[in-house]
């Protein structure tokens, strides 16, 4: 199996026919007022390619958000069994991170694991906006 692509986006949808639709993909930096940046949905979208001999098996897919020190901050696990045909089969999926309250600025990492093996990492930085630009009081 191989990860054909993985990205972070402001929004993503998975169609019944397997197509992924992405809005504002390639997200790698989120800026907000600190302390306590509350992040509304961040979508992790990926497509994995399976070979014919990789079907009929259960897989555990994990997506982790790691703090700058490497500690797991958020984690989502999904188990699935791909329906693999006689040719390469592409399986798309989306995992959404909701309402994360970020207390530490810096360089985070999103990590994709399949059966405990790291397959892809994506950087995600959190930066503070100047308080002088705040308009809510």
Coordinates of N, CA, C and O in Angstrom, one line a residue:
X1 N 0.8 -1.2 0.0 CA 0.0 0.0 0.0 C 0.9 1.2 0.0 O 2.0 1.2 0.5
X2 N 0.3 2.3 -0.5 CA 1.0 3.6 -0.5 C 0.0 4.7 -0.3 O -1.2 4.6 -0.7
X3 N 0.5 5.8 0.3 CA -0.3 7.0 0.4 C -0.2 7.8 -0.8 O 0.9 8.3 -1.1
X4 N -1.2 7.9 -1.6 CA -1.2 8.7 -2.9 C -1.1 10.1 -2.6 O -0.3 10.9 -3.2
X5 N -1.9 10.6 -1.6 CA -1.7 12.0 -1.1 C -2.4 12.1 0.3 O -3.2 11.3 0.7
X6 N -2.0 13.1 1.0 CA -2.6 13.5 2.3 C -2.4 15.0 2.4 O -1.3 15.5 2.1
X7 N -3.4 15.7 2.9 CA -3.3 17.1 3.1 C -4.3 17.5 4.2 O -5.2 16.8 4.6
X8 N -4.1 18.8 4.7 CA -5.0 19.4 5.6 C -5.8 20.5 4.9 O -5.2 21.1 4.0
X9 N -7.0 20.6 5.2 CA -7.9 21.6 4.5 C -8.9 22.2 5.5 O -9.2 21.7 6.6
X10 N -9.4 23.4 5.0 CA -10.5 24.1 5.8 C -11.8 23.3 5.7 O -12.6 23.4 6.6
X11 N -12.0 22.5 4.6 CA -13.2 21.7 4.5 C -12.9 20.6 3.5 O -12.1 20.8 2.5
X12 N -13.5 19.4 3.7 CA -13.3 18.3 2.8 C -14.5 17.4 2.8 O -15.2 17.3 3.9
X13 N -14.9 16.8 1.7 CA -16.0 15.9 1.6 C -15.6 14.7 0.8 O -14.8 14.8 -0.1
X14 N -16.2 13.6 1.2 CA -16.0 12.3 0.5 C -17.3 11.9 -0.2 O -18.3 11.7 0.5
X15 N -17.3 11.8 -1.5 CA -18.5 11.5 -2.3 C -18.7 9.9 -2.2 O -17.7 9.2 -2.0
X16 N -19.9 9.5 -2.5 CA -20.2 8.0 -2.5 C -19.3 7.2 -3.5 O -19.0 6.1 -3.2
X17 N -18.9 7.9 -4.6 CA -18.1 7.2 -5.5 C -16.6 7.2 -5.2 O -15.8 6.8 -6.0
X18 N -16.3 7.8 -4.1 CA -14.9 7.8 -3.6 C -14.1 9.1 -3.9 O -13.0 9.2 -3.5
X19 N -14.7 10.0 -4.7 CA -14.0 11.3 -5.0 C -13.9 12.1 -3.7 O -14.8 12.2 -2.9
X20 N -12.7 12.8 -3.5 CA -12.5 13.7 -2.4 C -12.7 15.1 -3.0 O -12.0 15.5 -4.0
X21 N -13.5 16.0 -2.3 CA -13.6 17.4 -2.7 C -13.0 18.2 -1.5 O -13.3 17.9 -0.3
X22 N -12.1 19.1 -1.8 CA -11.3 19.8 -0.8 C -11.4 21.3 -1.1 O -11.4 21.8 -2.2
X23 N -11.6 22.1 0.0 CA -11.7 23.5 0.0 C -10.5 24.1 0.8 O -10.3 23.7 2.0
X24 N -9.7 24.9 0.2 CA -8.6 25.5 0.9 C -7.6 24.4 1.4 O -7.2 24.4 2.6
X25 N -7.2 23.6 0.5 CA -6.3 22.5 0.8 C -4.9 23.0 1.0 O -4.5 24.1 0.5
X26 N -4.0 22.2 1.6 CA -2.6 22.6 1.7 C -2.4 23.5 3.0 O -1.4 24.1 3.1
X27 N -3.4 23.4 3.9 CA -3.3 24.2 5.1 C -2.1 23.7 5.9 O -1.9 22.5 6.1
X28 N -1.2 24.7 6.4 CA -0.1 24.3 7.2 C 0.2 25.3 8.3 O 1.0 25.0 9.2
X29 N -0.6 26.4 8.4 CA -0.4 27.4 9.4 C -1.8 27.9 9.8 O -2.6 28.3 9.0
X30 N -2.0 28.0 11.1 CA -3.2 28.6 11.7 C -2.8 29.7 12.6 O -2.0 29.5 13.5
X31 N -3.4 30.9 12.4 CA -3.1 32.0 13.2 C -4.3 32.4 14.0 O -5.4 32.4 13.5
X32 N -4.1 32.9 15.3 CA -5.2 33.3 16.1 C -4.7 34.0 17.3 O -3.5 34.2 17.5
X33 N -5.6 34.5 18.1 CA -5.3 35.3 19.3 C -4.9 34.3 20.4 O -5.6 33.4 20.7
X34 N -3.8 34.6 21.1 CA -3.2 33.7 22.1 C -3.3 34.4 23.4 O -3.2 35.7 23.5
X35 N -3.6 33.8 24.5 CA -3.6 32.3 24.7 C -5.0 31.7 24.3 O -6.0 32.4 24.3
X36 N -4.9 30.4 24.1 CA -6.2 29.7 23.8 C -6.8 29.9 22.5 O -7.9 30.2 22.4
X37 N -6.0 29.6 21.4 CA -6.6 29.6 20.1 C -7.5 28.5 19.9 O -7.1 27.3 20.1
X38 N -8.8 28.8 19.7 CA -9.8 27.7 19.4 C -9.9 27.5 17.9 O -10.2 28.4 17.2
X39 N -9.6 26.3 17.5 CA -9.5 26.0 16.1 C -10.8 25.2 15.7 O -11.1 24.2 16.3
X40 N -11.5 25.8 14.8 CA -12.7 25.1 14.3 C -12.3 24.0 13.3 O -11.1 23.8 13.1
X41 N -13.2 23.3 12.7 CA -12.8 22.1 12.0 C -11.5 22.2 11.1 O -11.4 23.2 10.4
X42 N -10.6 21.3 11.3 CA -9.5 21.1 10.4 C -9.7 19.6 9.8 O -9.9 18.7 10.6
X43 N -9.7 19.5 8.5 CA -9.9 18.2 7.9 C -8.6 17.6 7.4 O -7.8 18.3 6.7
X44 N -8.4 16.4 7.7 CA -7.3 15.6 7.2 C -7.9 14.7 6.1 O -8.7 13.9 6.4
X45 N -7.4 14.9 4.9 CA -7.9 14.1 3.8 C -6.8 13.3 3.2 O -5.7 13.8 3.0
X46 N -7.0 12.0 2.9 CA -6.0 11.2 2.3 C -6.6 10.2 1.4 O -7.8 9.8 1.4
X47 N -5.7 9.7 0.5 CA -6.1 8.5 -0.4 C -5.0 7.5 -0.3 O -3.8 7.9 -0.5
X48 N -5.4 6.3 -0.1 CA -4.4 5.2 0.0 C -4.7 4.2 -1.1 O -5.8 3.9 -1.4
X49 N -3.6 3.8 -1.7 CA -3.7 2.8 -2.8 C -3.3 1.4 -2.3 O -2.3 1.3 -1.7
X50 N -4.2 0.5 -2.5 CA -4.0 -0.9 -2.1 C -3.8 -1.8 -3.4 O -4.5 -1.6 -4.4
X51 N -2.9 -2.7 -3.3 CA -2.7 -3.7 -4.3 C -3.6 -4.9 -4.1 O -4.2 -5.1 -3.0
X52 N -3.9 -5.7 -5.2 CA -4.9 -6.8 -5.0 C -4.6 -7.7 -3.8 O -5.5 -8.2 -3.2
X53 N -3.3 -8.0 -3.5 CA -3.1 -8.9 -2.4 C -3.2 -8.3 -1.0 O -2.9 -8.9 0.0
X54 N -3.6 -7.0 -1.0 CA -3.7 -6.3 0.3 C -5.1 -6.2 0.8 O -5.4 -5.6 1.8
X55 N -6.0 -6.9 0.1 CA -7.4 -6.9 0.5 C -7.7 -8.0 1.4 O -6.8 -8.7 1.9
X56 N -9.0 -8.1 1.8 CA -9.5 -9.1 2.7 C -8.7 -9.1 4.0 O -8.3 -10.1 4.6
X57 N -8.4 -7.9 4.5 CA -7.6 -7.8 5.8 C -8.2 -6.5 6.5 O -8.5 -5.5 5.8
X58 N -8.2 -6.6 7.8 CA -8.6 -5.4 8.5 C -7.4 -4.5 8.8 O -6.3 -5.0 9.1
X59 N -7.6 -3.2 8.6 CA -6.5 -2.3 8.9 C -7.0 -1.3 9.9 O -8.1 -0.9 10.0
X60 N -6.0 -0.8 10.7 CA -6.3 0.3 11.7 C -5.6 1.5 11.2 O -4.3 1.5 11.1
X61 N -6.3 2.6 10.9 CA -5.8 3.8 10.5 C -5.9 4.8 11.6 O -7.0 5.0 12.2
X62 N -4.8 5.4 12.0 CA -4.7 6.4 13.1 C -4.2 7.7 12.5 O -3.2 7.7 11.7
X63 N -4.8 8.8 12.9 CA -4.3 10.1 12.6 C -4.1 10.8 13.9 O -5.0 10.9 14.7
X64 N -2.9 11.3 14.1 CA -2.5 12.0 15.4 C -2.1 13.4 15.2 O -1.4 13.7 14.2
X65 N -2.4 14.3 16.1 CA -1.9 15.6 16.1 C -0.9 15.6 17.3 O -1.3 15.4 18.4
X66 N 0.4 15.9 16.9 CA 1.4 15.9 17.9 C 1.8 17.3 18.3 O 1.9 18.2 17.5
X67 N 2.0 17.6 19.6 CA 2.5 18.8 20.1 C 3.9 19.0 19.7 O 4.6 18.1 19.2
X68 N 4.4 20.3 19.8 CA 5.8 20.5 19.4 C 6.8 19.6 20.1 O 7.8 19.3 19.5
X69 N 6.5 19.1 21.3 CA 7.4 18.2 22.0 C 7.2 16.7 21.6 O 7.9 15.9 22.2
X70 N 6.3 16.5 20.7 CA 6.1 15.1 20.2 C 5.0 14.3 21.0 O 4.6 13.2 20.6
X71 N 4.4 14.9 22.0 CA 3.3 14.3 22.7 C 2.0 14.3 21.9 O 1.7 15.3 21.2
X72 N 1.2 13.2 21.9 CA 0.0 13.2 21.2 C -1.0 14.1 21.9 O -1.3 13.9 23.1
X73 N -1.6 15.0 21.1 CA -2.6 16.0 21.6 C -4.0 15.5 21.3 O -4.9 15.6 22.1
X74 N -4.2 15.1 20.1 CA -5.5 14.6 19.6 C -5.2 13.3 18.8 O -4.2 13.2 18.1
X75 N -6.2 12.4 18.8 CA -6.0 11.2 18.0 C -7.3 10.6 17.6 O -8.3 10.7 18.3
X76 N -7.3 10.1 16.3 CA -8.5 9.5 15.8 C -8.1 8.2 15.2 O -7.2 8.1 14.4
X77 N -8.9 7.1 15.5 CA -8.6 5.8 15.0 C -9.8 5.3 14.2 O -11.0 5.6 14.6
X78 N -9.6 4.7 13.1 CA -10.6 4.0 12.3 C -10.2 2.7 11.9 O -9.0 2.5 11.4
X79 N -11.0 1.7 12.0 CA -10.8 0.4 11.5 C -11.5 0.2 10.2 O -12.7 0.6 10.1
X80 N -10.9 -0.4 9.2 CA -11.6 -0.7 7.9 C -11.0 -1.8 7.2 O -9.9 -2.2 7.4
X81 N -11.8 -2.4 6.3 CA -11.4 -3.5 5.4 C -11.7 -3.0 4.0 O -12.8 -3.0 3.6
X82 N -10.6 -2.7 3.2 CA -10.9 -2.2 1.9 C -11.3 -3.3 0.9 O -10.9 -4.5 1.1
X83 N -12.3 -3.0 0.1 CA -12.7 -3.9 -1.0 C -11.8 -3.7 -2.1 O -11.9 -2.8 -2.9
X84 N -10.8 -4.6 -2.2 CA -9.7 -4.5 -3.2 C -10.1 -5.4 -4.4 O -10.4 -6.6 -4.3
X85 N -10.0 -4.8 -5.6 CA -10.3 -5.5 -6.8 C -9.0 -6.1 -7.5 O -7.9 -6.2 -6.8
X86 N -9.1 -6.6 -8.7 CA -8.0 -7.2 -9.4 C -6.9 -6.2 -9.7 O -5.8 -6.6 -10.1
X87 N -7.2 -4.9 -9.7 CA -6.2 -3.9 -10.0 C -6.0 -3.1 -8.7 O -6.6 -3.4 -7.7
X88 N -5.1 -2.1 -8.8 CA -4.9 -1.2 -7.7 C -6.3 -0.5 -7.3 O -7.0 -0.1 -8.1
X89 N -6.5 -0.5 -6.0 CA -7.8 0.1 -5.5 C -7.4 1.3 -4.6 O -6.6 1.3 -3.8
X90 N -8.1 2.5 -4.9 CA -7.8 3.7 -4.2 C -9.0 3.9 -3.2 O -10.1 3.8 -3.5
X91 N -8.6 4.1 -1.9 CA -9.5 4.4 -0.8 C -9.3 5.7 -0.2 O -8.2 6.0 0.3
X92 N -10.3 6.6 -0.3 CA -10.1 7.9 0.3 C -10.8 8.0 1.6 O -11.8 7.2 1.9
X93 N -10.3 8.8 2.5 CA -11.0 9.0 3.8 C -10.7 10.4 4.3 O -9.7 11.1 3.9
X94 N -11.5 10.8 5.3 CA -11.4 12.1 5.9 C -11.5 11.9 7.4 O -12.4 11.2 7.9
X95 N -10.7 12.6 8.1 CA -10.8 12.7 9.6 C -10.8 14.2 10.0 O -10.0 14.9 9.5
X96 N -11.8 14.5 10.8 CA -12.0 15.9 11.2 C -11.6 16.2 12.6 O -12.0 15.4 13.5
X97 N -10.8 17.2 12.8 CA -10.5 17.6 14.2 C -11.4 18.8 14.5 O -11.3 19.8 13.8
X98 N -12.2 18.7 15.6 CA -13.1 19.8 15.9 C -12.7 20.5 17.2 O -12.2 19.9 18.2
X99 N -12.9 21.8 17.2 CA -12.8 22.6 18.5 C -11.5 22.4 19.3 O -11.6 22.2 20.5
X100 N -10.4 22.3 18.6 CA -9.2 22.1 19.4 C -8.8 23.5 20.1 O -8.9 24.5 19.5
X101 N -8.5 23.4 21.3 CA -8.1 24.6 22.1 C -6.6 24.5 22.2 O -6.0 23.8 23.0
X102 N -5.9 25.4 21.5 CA -4.4 25.3 21.4 C -3.8 26.3 22.5 O -4.1 27.5 22.5
X103 N -3.1 25.7 23.4 CA -2.5 26.5 24.5 C -1.0 26.7 24.3 O -0.4 27.5 25.0
X104 N -0.4 26.0 23.3 CA 1.0 26.2 23.1 C 1.2 26.5 21.6 O 0.7 25.8 20.7
X105 N 1.9 27.6 21.3 CA 2.2 28.0 20.0 C 3.4 27.1 19.5 O 4.1 26.6 20.3
X106 N 3.5 27.0 18.2 CA 4.7 26.3 17.7 C 4.4 25.4 16.5 O 3.3 25.5 15.9
X107 N 5.3 24.5 16.2 CA 5.3 23.6 15.1 C 4.8 22.3 15.6 O 5.5 21.5 16.3
X108 N 3.5 22.0 15.2 CA 2.9 20.7 15.5 C 3.1 19.7 14.3 O 3.7 20.1 13.3
X109 N 2.7 18.5 14.4 CA 2.8 17.5 13.3 C 1.5 16.7 13.3 O 1.0 16.3 14.3
X110 N 1.0 16.4 12.1 CA -0.1 15.5 11.9 C 0.6 14.2 11.4 O 1.4 14.3 10.4
X111 N 0.3 13.1 12.0 CA 0.9 11.8 11.6 C -0.1 10.8 11.2 O -1.1 10.6 12.0
X112 N 0.0 10.2 10.1 CA -0.8 9.1 9.6 C -0.1 7.8 9.9 O 1.0 7.6 9.4
X113 N -0.8 6.9 10.6 CA -0.3 5.5 10.8 C -1.3 4.5 10.3 O -2.5 4.7 10.5
X114 N -0.7 3.4 9.7 CA -1.6 2.3 9.3 C -1.0 1.1 10.0 O 0.2 0.8 9.8
X115 N -1.8 0.4 10.8 CA -1.4 -0.7 11.6 C -0.2 -0.4 12.4 O 0.8 -1.2 12.6
X116 N -0.1 0.9 12.9 CA 1.0 1.3 13.8 C 2.2 1.7 13.1 O 3.2 2.2 13.7
X117 N 2.2 1.7 11.8 CA 3.4 2.1 11.0 C 3.2 3.5 10.4 O 2.2 3.7 9.7
X118 N 4.1 4.4 10.7 CA 4.0 5.8 10.1 C 4.1 5.7 8.6 O 5.0 5.2 8.0
X119 N 3.1 6.4 8.0 CA 3.0 6.4 6.5 C 3.2 7.8 5.9 O 3.6 8.0 4.8
X120 N 2.8 8.8 6.7 CA 2.9 10.2 6.2 C 2.9 11.1 7.4 O 2.2 10.9 8.4
X121 N 3.6 12.2 7.3 CA 3.5 13.3 8.3 C 3.3 14.6 7.6 O 3.8 14.8 6.4
X122 N 2.6 15.5 8.2 CA 2.3 16.9 7.7 C 2.6 17.9 8.8 O 2.1 17.7 9.9
X123 N 3.3 19.0 8.5 CA 3.5 20.0 9.5 C 2.2 20.9 9.6 O 1.5 21.1 8.7
X124 N 2.0 21.4 10.8 CA 0.9 22.3 11.1 C 1.4 23.2 12.2 O 1.7 22.8 13.4
X125 N 1.6 24.5 11.9 CA 2.1 25.5 12.8 C 0.9 26.4 13.4 O 0.0 26.7 12.6
X126 N 1.0 26.7 14.7 CA 0.1 27.7 15.3 C 0.9 28.9 15.7 O 1.9 28.8 16.3
X127 N 0.4 30.1 15.2 CA 1.0 31.3 15.4 C 0.0 32.3 16.0 O -1.1 32.3 15.7
X128 N 0.5 33.3 16.8 CA -0.3 34.3 17.4 C -0.4 35.5 16.5 O 0.5 35.9 15.9
X129 N -1.7 36.0 16.5 CA -1.9 37.3 15.8 C -1.6 38.4 16.9 O -1.9 38.2 18.1
X130 N -1.2 39.5 16.4 CA -0.9 40.6 17.4 C -2.3 41.1 18.0 O -3.3 41.2 17.4
X131 N -2.2 41.3 19.3 CA -3.4 41.7 20.1 C -3.9 43.0 19.5 O -5.1 43.3 19.6
X132 N -3.1 43.8 19.0 CA -3.5 45.1 18.4 C -4.4 45.0 17.3 O -5.1 46.0 16.9
X133 N -4.5 43.8 16.7 CA -5.4 43.6 15.5 C -6.8 43.1 16.0 O -7.7 42.9 15.2
X134 N -6.9 42.8 17.2 CA -8.2 42.3 17.8 C -9.3 43.3 17.7 O -9.1 44.4 18.1
X135 N -10.5 42.9 17.3 CA -11.6 43.8 17.1 C -12.8 43.4 18.0 O -13.8 44.1 18.0
X136 N -12.6 42.4 18.9 CA -13.8 42.0 19.7 C -13.7 42.5 21.1 O -14.3 42.0 22.0
X137 N -13.0 43.6 21.3 CA -13.0 44.2 22.7 C -11.7 44.4 23.2 O -11.2 44.7 24.1

